[in-house]
C-alpha positions as a printed Julia matrix, in Angstrom:
318×3 Matrix{Float64}:
  9.37   -91.44  258.84
 12.76   -90.05  257.9
 13.28   -86.31  257.87
 14.92   -84.23  255.11
 16.8    -81.12  256.24
 18.27   -78.43  254.01
 21.32   -76.2   254.26
 19.05   -73.46  255.63
 17.87   -75.79  258.38
 21.49   -76.59  259.29
 22.33   -72.88  259.38
 19.42   -72.31  261.76
 20.0    -75.31  264.01
 23.8    -75.6   264.32
 25.38   -72.47  265.85
 29.09   -72.67  266.47
 28.87   -73.01  270.27
 26.7    -76.1   269.88
 28.92   -77.48  267.1
 31.95   -77.15  269.38
 30.18   -79.11  272.11
 29.19   -81.84  269.65
 32.66   -82.21  268.14
 34.23   -82.32  271.6
 31.77   -85.08  272.56
 32.63   -86.86  269.3
 36.36   -86.78  270.03
 35.75   -88.02  273.57
 33.62   -90.89  272.22
 36.35   -91.82  269.75
 38.94   -91.69  272.51
 36.95   -94.08  274.69
 35.87   -96.41  271.88
 32.18   -95.5   272.05
 32.27   -94.18  268.48
 33.65   -95.97  265.43
 34.86   -94.23  262.29
 35.47   -95.52  258.77
 37.94   -93.47  256.68
 36.97   -91.87  253.42
 36.97   -93.9   250.23
 36.91   -92.45  246.73
 35.7    -93.47  243.3
 37.42   -91.58  240.49
 35.98   -91.09  237.01
 37.22   -88.78  234.25
 34.72   -86.05  235.11
 34.84   -86.17  238.9
 34.94   -88.14  242.13
 32.55   -89.63  244.66
 33.69   -89.67  248.29
 32.11   -91.92  250.94
 32.77   -91.91  254.7
 30.85   -93.51  257.57
 30.63   -93.78  261.34
 28.54   -95.23  264.14
 28.09   -94.53  267.84
 26.82   -96.83  270.57
 25.61   -94.02  272.79
 23.79   -92.15  270.04
 22.28   -95.33  268.64
 22.95   -94.06  265.14
 24.91   -95.1   262.08
 25.62   -92.49  259.46
 27.5    -91.81  256.3
 28.41   -88.8   254.23
 28.51   -89.04  250.47
 29.7    -86.16  248.35
 30.69   -85.55  244.77
 33.29   -83.2   243.37
 33.21   -82.18  239.72
 34.22   -79.18  237.65
 30.88   -77.66  238.61
 31.55   -77.86  242.34
 30.77   -80.16  245.24
 27.52   -81.55  246.65
 27.16   -83.15  250.09
 24.59   -85.38  251.8
 24.59   -87.05  255.22
 22.22   -89.96  255.89
 21.43   -91.26  259.39
 20.12   -94.72  260.38
 18.97   -96.3   263.63
 21.35   -98.91  265.02
 18.36  -100.65  266.63
 16.39  -101.55  263.54
 18.32  -100.02  260.63
 15.54   -97.64  259.6
 16.53   -94.37  257.9
 16.22   -91.43  260.27
 17.25   -88.43  258.19
 18.88   -87.07  255.07
 20.67   -83.74  255.43
 22.25   -81.4   252.94
 25.73   -81.18  254.4
 27.93   -78.6   252.7
 27.48   -76.07  255.49
 27.44   -78.79  258.14
 30.86   -79.91  256.93
 32.27   -76.39  257.1
 30.9    -75.86  260.61
 32.19   -79.14  262.02
 35.6    -78.62  260.37
 35.86   -75.25  262.07
 34.67   -76.77  265.34
 37.31   -79.52  265.11
 40.04   -76.87  264.84
 38.4    -75.07  267.74
 38.51   -78.14  269.98
 42.1    -78.92  268.97
 42.98   -75.32  269.84
 41.17   -75.62  273.18
 43.31   -78.6   274.2
 46.62   -77.86  272.49
 47.13   -74.09  272.23
 48.44   -71.78  274.94
 45.63   -70.5   277.15
 46.68   -66.88  276.6
 46.74   -67.09  272.78
 45.51   -63.73  271.47
 46.63   -63.51  267.83
 45.24   -65.76  265.09
 46.81   -66.1   261.65
 44.63   -67.53  258.88
 45.81   -68.72  255.47
 42.85   -68.95  253.1
 39.67   -66.93  252.71
 37.38   -69.49  251.09
 34.05   -70.86  252.27
 35.56   -72.75  255.21
 37.7    -69.91  256.57
 34.9    -68.11  258.5
 34.1    -71.14  260.65
 37.78   -71.65  261.48
 37.91   -68.11  262.83
 34.58   -68.35  264.64
 35.53   -71.57  266.4
 39.04   -70.52  267.43
 37.78   -67.17  268.71
 35.21   -69.06  270.79
 37.86   -71.05  272.7
 40.7    -68.54  273.06
 40.82   -64.8   273.92
 41.66   -63.76  270.35
 42.09   -60.0   270.01
 43.6    -59.79  266.53
 43.19   -61.87  263.37
 45.54   -61.68  260.38
 44.28   -63.21  257.13
 46.06   -63.92  253.88
 45.07   -65.26  250.5
 46.59   -64.67  247.09
 43.83   -62.32  245.87
 44.43   -58.94  247.54
 40.91   -57.67  246.85
 39.37   -60.82  248.27
 41.44   -60.82  251.46
 40.64   -57.15  252.12
 36.92   -57.78  251.68
 37.09   -60.92  253.8
 38.89   -59.08  256.62
 36.2    -56.39  256.64
 33.41   -58.97  256.65
 34.9    -60.93  259.55
 35.69   -57.8   261.57
 32.07   -56.7   261.27
 30.85   -60.19  262.17
 33.12   -60.8   265.17
 33.61   -57.3   266.51
 37.4    -57.7   266.8
 40.37   -56.51  264.75
 40.71   -58.52  261.54
 43.42   -57.37  259.15
 44.49   -58.41  255.66
 48.16   -59.43  255.74
 50.5    -58.64  252.86
 51.9    -62.19  252.77
 51.47   -65.6   254.32
 54.6    -64.99  256.38
 53.2    -61.72  257.69
 50.02   -63.48  258.78
 51.88   -66.29  260.56
 54.87   -64.73  262.31
 52.92   -62.83  265.03
 50.33   -65.6   265.48
 49.8    -67.69  268.6
 47.39   -69.89  266.63
 47.56   -70.54  262.9
 44.77   -71.96  260.72
 45.67   -73.19  257.25
 42.47   -73.72  255.28
 43.41   -73.67  251.6
 43.13   -75.97  248.61
 46.81   -75.55  247.78
 48.73   -78.58  246.53
 52.04   -77.07  247.69
 52.95   -75.89  251.21
 51.61   -72.44  252.1
 52.92   -72.51  255.69
 56.64   -72.68  256.51
 57.83   -73.88  259.88
 60.51   -71.18  260.1
 57.74   -68.57  260.34
 56.22   -70.0   263.51
 56.77   -68.19  266.79
 57.7    -70.26  269.86
 54.61   -71.76  271.46
 52.41   -71.5   268.36
 49.65   -73.99  267.64
 48.85   -74.95  264.02
 45.57   -76.26  262.63
 46.19   -77.7   259.16
 42.66   -78.23  257.87
 42.58   -77.65  254.13
 43.9    -80.82  252.49
 42.99   -84.51  252.58
 44.94   -85.93  249.67
 48.24   -87.82  249.88
 49.63   -85.93  246.87
 48.98   -82.51  248.44
 50.75   -80.54  251.16
 49.58   -77.47  253.03
 52.41   -77.17  255.59
 56.07   -77.91  255.01
 57.97   -80.64  256.82
 59.68   -78.1   259.09
 56.31   -77.4   260.75
 56.14   -81.06  261.74
 59.82   -81.4   262.6
 59.48   -78.61  265.16
 56.3    -79.98  266.73
 56.31   -81.08  270.36
 53.02   -82.85  269.65
 51.26   -83.81  266.43
 47.6    -84.81  266.62
 45.09   -85.85  264.0
 41.41   -86.79  263.96
 41.98   -90.35  262.73
 45.37   -92.02  262.46
 43.95   -94.68  260.14
 42.57   -91.98  257.88
 45.75   -89.88  258.04
 47.79   -92.79  256.71
 45.47   -92.91  253.71
 45.12   -89.22  252.89
 47.33   -86.82  254.87
 49.93   -85.51  252.45
 51.49   -83.28  255.13
 52.29   -86.24  257.34
 53.34   -88.57  254.51
 55.88   -85.99  253.33
 57.41   -85.96  256.82
 57.19   -89.71  257.43
 58.85   -90.83  254.19
 62.23   -89.14  254.95
 62.04   -90.13  258.63
 61.35   -86.64  260.02
 58.25   -88.0   261.78
 57.25   -91.56  262.66
 53.6    -92.62  262.58
 54.1    -93.67  266.2
 54.71   -89.98  267.01
 51.21   -88.99  265.87
 48.32   -89.26  268.3
 44.58   -89.01  267.82
 42.93   -85.92  269.28
 40.34   -88.19  270.87
 43.05   -89.56  273.15
 43.76   -86.03  274.35
 40.1    -85.08  274.83
 39.38   -88.34  276.69
 42.33   -87.67  279.04
 44.31   -90.67  277.83
 47.21   -88.59  276.5
 47.94   -85.75  278.97
 49.14   -82.44  277.55
 49.25   -80.39  280.73
 53.05   -80.77  280.71
 53.27   -78.78  277.45
 56.28   -76.41  277.58
 55.32   -72.78  277.04
 57.48   -72.54  273.92
 56.33   -75.86  272.41
 54.79   -75.96  268.95
 51.74   -78.16  268.49
 50.05   -79.28  265.26
 46.59   -80.61  264.54
 46.24   -82.33  261.16
 42.52   -82.26  260.37
 41.41   -84.6   257.61
 37.7    -84.35  258.43
 36.02   -87.56  259.57
 32.54   -89.04  259.4
 32.16   -89.24  263.18
 32.21   -85.43  263.3
 29.45   -85.31  260.68
 27.51   -87.93  262.62
 27.5    -85.99  265.88
 26.67   -82.7   264.18
 23.9    -84.23  262.08
 22.28   -86.09  265.0
 22.24   -82.84  266.97
 20.58   -81.02  264.08
 18.04   -83.83  263.66
 17.06   -83.87  267.33
 16.51   -80.11  267.34
 14.53   -80.34  264.1
 12.3    -83.05  265.54
 11.7    -81.02  268.7
 10.82   -77.91  266.68
  8.87   -79.67  263.91
 11.31   -78.54  261.24
 12.02   -80.35  257.97
 10.21   -82.47  255.41
  9.07   -86.03  256.13
 10.25   -88.52  253.52
  7.96   -91.4   252.5
 10.29   -94.27  253.42
């Protein structure tokens, strides 16, 4: 019997420390070829879009796909898991929160491998539903002492800073501008839905690491081309997917600022196939996060296994 799990089940069963471990394992599996990922595809209609992405893993013995819809009334997400042995459905999960957690965890793992070990200041652009998990994950992998957050709505960013300070027990401050949030930061997280760059490369301090995690459309940019021009290393979750939907990279590739050959997959770093221990102290690094199905797969399988062990969820009559 397949199991149905809700957003509340995901919240209960996927704490950030476990999500970080699962996403790191996912990247390692991609880097060694154990996991396979299929980039997102979209169907557009006048009133909205359907987005479909899939993955499979030999070690897990599971195929999975995420399907979600975006309309004027919002977005709705489902992940479905199947056995690779006999094809039977294993689970259906509500996946809005799961997606936010694994996106934060992906930035956390990129920060773990690419940022300076002594990074203590985090700058965050965006205060939407995915911003908290970015902060939680990055604070879990680096000794962050101060967080600066910026979004266009002053009231919202003040409230968000207070909420996160109470949650994390560290200093979280509302910055007066994006530049003010970025300039002191050792790690920067851009997690907005902006169609135009919100992060300028000239603001970055030497040695900063950038997680660009908000956009996955070719016609949109979240960081300007100077961010990428300055980068000692540019990583992404899926190079195949980035060529389809990473507007930040396309804007730098078209004028020849960056070549696709300059971009590596984070799985190669995590699997030890692209060493980064020779990173100069003042080098800028960038992680372009598009969000991939393999991350959803690993997170969802982990949630399912815990749910089965604890007898949580609703059995579906398949």
